[in-house]
Short mmCIF file of C-alpha atoms in Angstrom, two decimals:
data_model
loop_
_atom_site.label_atom_id
_atom_site.label_comp_id
_atom_site.label_asym_id
_atom_site.label_seq_id
_atom_site.Cartn_x
_atom_site.Cartn_y
_atom_site.Cartn_z
CA MET A 1 -25.26 -22.64 -17.43
CA ASN A 2 -27.85 -20.53 -15.75
CA ASP A 3 -26.83 -22.22 -12.39
CA ASN A 4 -23.27 -21.06 -12.81
CA ARG A 5 -24.42 -17.48 -13.56
CA GLN A 6 -26.71 -17.57 -10.55
CA ASP A 7 -23.95 -19.04 -8.25
CA ARG A 8 -21.59 -16.32 -9.43
CA GLN A 9 -24.11 -13.70 -8.81
CA GLU A 10 -24.84 -15.01 -5.32
CA LEU A 11 -21.08 -15.27 -4.50
CA THR A 12 -20.59 -11.71 -5.78
CA ASP A 13 -23.48 -10.46 -3.64
CA GLU A 14 -21.93 -12.18 -0.67
CA MET A 15 -18.58 -10.67 -1.43
CA ILE A 16 -20.12 -7.22 -1.57
CA ALA A 17 -21.84 -7.73 1.74
CA THR A 18 -18.56 -8.99 3.34
CA TRP A 19 -16.54 -6.07 1.95
CA ALA A 20 -19.07 -3.63 3.55
CA LEU A 21 -18.52 -5.24 6.87
CA LEU A 22 -14.82 -5.53 6.46
CA MET A 23 -13.90 -1.93 5.42
CA PRO A 24 -14.96 -0.36 8.74
CA LEU A 25 -13.11 -3.01 10.68
CA LEU A 26 -9.98 -2.45 8.64
CA GLU A 27 -10.29 1.32 9.28
CA LYS A 28 -10.82 0.82 12.96
CA LYS A 29 -8.55 -2.01 13.76
CA MET A 30 -5.64 -1.62 11.25
CA MET A 31 -5.56 1.85 9.58
CA ARG A 32 -5.22 3.58 12.87
CA LEU A 33 -1.86 1.85 13.17
CA PHE A 34 -0.85 3.48 9.88
CA GLU A 35 -2.17 6.95 11.06
CA GLN A 36 -0.39 6.77 14.35
CA GLN A 37 2.95 6.00 12.71
CA VAL A 38 2.91 7.89 9.47
CA LYS A 39 0.13 10.53 9.10
CA GLN A 40 2.01 13.17 11.03
CA THR A 41 4.56 13.27 8.19
CA LEU A 42 2.99 11.75 5.08
CA GLY A 43 -0.34 11.23 3.56
CA PRO A 44 -1.37 7.80 2.30
CA GLN A 45 -0.57 8.46 -1.38
CA GLN A 46 2.80 9.99 -0.38
CA PHE A 47 3.69 7.04 1.75
CA TYR A 48 2.65 4.55 -0.89
CA ALA A 49 4.68 6.36 -3.53
CA LEU A 50 7.70 6.28 -1.19
CA VAL A 51 7.17 2.51 -0.69
CA MET A 52 6.78 1.94 -4.44
CA ILE A 53 9.94 3.87 -5.20
CA GLU A 54 11.94 2.10 -2.52
CA GLU A 55 10.63 -1.25 -3.56
CA LYS A 56 11.40 -0.84 -7.30
CA LYS A 57 14.73 0.86 -6.56
CA THR A 58 14.18 3.44 -9.35
CA LEU A 59 11.01 4.70 -11.11
CA ARG A 60 10.17 7.28 -13.72
CA MET A 61 7.33 9.61 -12.97
CA SER A 62 5.16 7.84 -15.55
CA GLY A 63 5.84 4.46 -13.96
CA LEU A 64 5.05 5.72 -10.46
CA ALA A 65 1.75 7.37 -11.76
CA ALA A 66 0.81 4.03 -13.22
CA GLU A 67 1.63 2.16 -9.98
CA LEU A 68 -0.49 4.60 -7.96
CA GLY A 69 -3.28 4.96 -10.55
CA VAL A 70 -3.02 8.77 -10.74
CA SER A 71 -2.16 11.22 -13.51
CA LYS A 72 1.30 12.71 -13.79
CA GLN A 73 -0.28 16.03 -12.81
CA GLN A 74 -1.68 14.50 -9.65
CA LEU A 75 1.58 12.89 -8.91
CA THR A 76 3.61 16.06 -9.01
CA PRO A 77 2.70 17.42 -5.47
CA ILE A 78 3.11 13.89 -4.05
CA VAL A 79 6.65 13.76 -5.48
CA ASP A 80 7.41 17.39 -4.44
CA LYS A 81 6.56 16.61 -0.79
CA LEU A 82 8.88 13.61 -0.81
CA LEU A 83 11.63 15.65 -2.39
CA GLN A 84 11.11 18.39 0.13
CA LEU A 85 11.50 15.93 3.04
CA ASP A 86 14.65 14.48 1.35
CA TYR A 87 13.03 11.00 1.16
CA ILE A 88 13.57 10.71 -2.63
CA GLU A 89 15.77 12.26 -5.21
CA ARG A 90 15.72 12.76 -8.93
CA VAL A 91 18.65 11.45 -10.94
CA PRO A 92 19.12 11.60 -14.66
CA ASP A 93 18.00 8.49 -16.62
CA PRO A 94 21.01 7.09 -18.33
CA GLN A 95 18.78 5.58 -20.93
CA ASP A 96 17.01 8.85 -21.77
CA ARG A 97 18.58 12.25 -21.12
CA ARG A 98 15.18 13.95 -21.19
CA ALA A 99 13.82 11.85 -18.39
CA SER A 100 14.75 11.40 -14.73
CA LEU A 101 14.49 8.64 -12.36
CA LEU A 102 13.21 8.71 -8.71
CA HIS A 103 14.88 6.80 -6.07
CA ALA A 104 14.71 6.68 -2.31
CA THR A 105 17.44 8.36 -0.29
CA ALA A 106 18.92 7.00 2.88
CA GLU A 107 16.44 9.19 4.81
CA GLY A 108 13.48 7.72 2.80
CA LYS A 109 14.74 4.17 3.42
CA ALA A 110 15.22 4.91 7.19
CA PHE A 111 11.57 6.26 7.30
CA ILE A 112 10.27 3.10 5.77
CA GLY A 113 12.45 0.91 7.92
CA ALA A 114 11.28 2.65 11.13
CA TYR A 115 7.63 2.35 9.96
CA LYS A 116 7.98 -1.40 9.30
CA ARG A 117 9.56 -1.81 12.73
CA GLU A 118 6.89 0.22 14.45
CA ILE A 119 4.02 -1.45 12.68
CA GLY A 120 5.64 -4.86 13.26
CA ASN A 121 5.71 -4.17 16.99
CA LEU A 122 2.15 -3.08 17.05
CA LEU A 123 1.04 -6.11 14.98
CA ARG A 124 2.88 -8.39 17.29
CA VAL A 125 0.96 -6.99 20.30
CA LYS A 126 -2.31 -7.54 18.37
CA ALA A 127 -1.25 -10.98 17.23
CA ASP A 128 -0.59 -12.03 20.84
CA SER A 129 -4.38 -12.04 21.40
CA PHE A 130 -4.81 -14.64 18.47
CA SER A 131 -4.95 -18.25 19.07
CA PRO A 132 -2.40 -20.24 17.01
CA GLU A 133 -5.11 -21.21 14.54
CA GLN A 134 -6.33 -17.56 14.26
CA LEU A 135 -2.77 -16.44 13.50
CA VAL A 136 -2.34 -18.96 10.76
CA ARG A 137 -5.80 -18.03 9.22
CA PHE A 138 -5.12 -14.25 9.50
CA ASN A 139 -1.66 -14.57 7.83
CA GLY A 140 -3.19 -16.75 5.07
CA ALA A 141 -6.06 -14.37 4.56
CA LEU A 142 -3.64 -11.39 4.21
CA LYS A 143 -1.54 -13.31 1.68
CA ASP A 144 -4.66 -14.37 -0.27
CA LEU A 145 -6.03 -10.76 -0.25
CA LEU A 146 -2.61 -9.40 -1.48
CA ASP A 147 -2.58 -12.05 -4.33
CA VAL A 148 -6.10 -11.35 -5.47
CA LEU A 149 -5.83 -7.58 -5.14
CA GLY A 150 -2.61 -7.75 -7.15
CA THR A 151 -4.62 -9.16 -10.11
CA MET A 152 -7.27 -6.47 -10.04
CA ASP A 153 -7.14 -3.51 -12.55
#
């Protein structure tokens, strides 16, 4: 029993050390792609809000706040910016007249589509430097990371 606890502690310590090395590399090698393509128009939270709304098709403010892990008060300026840019719109909720739903407009969908195309092009250039084995490993690592992070609170 003590061995399992010690193994878990050692693995957790290794994970923390790896994370500390990974974060600056992600910032340097990957997040700059995001900043080059999006930051002129939207901040990260605004962008992720737009992606969530587009992905879910419609969301209430409370649902979006939960998805982003922010309060409704913190969400208001994020949504206001997206409304101002005509990337989303509010529509009445047919289930509850007091509530409204957020959904992406054609402009918002076009913005996300353009972002995905641009990031895809930039990632293709970066991926050209990978060996076939590195490409498979990198793709697998991204899928694993997405899977594991999706289970975290």
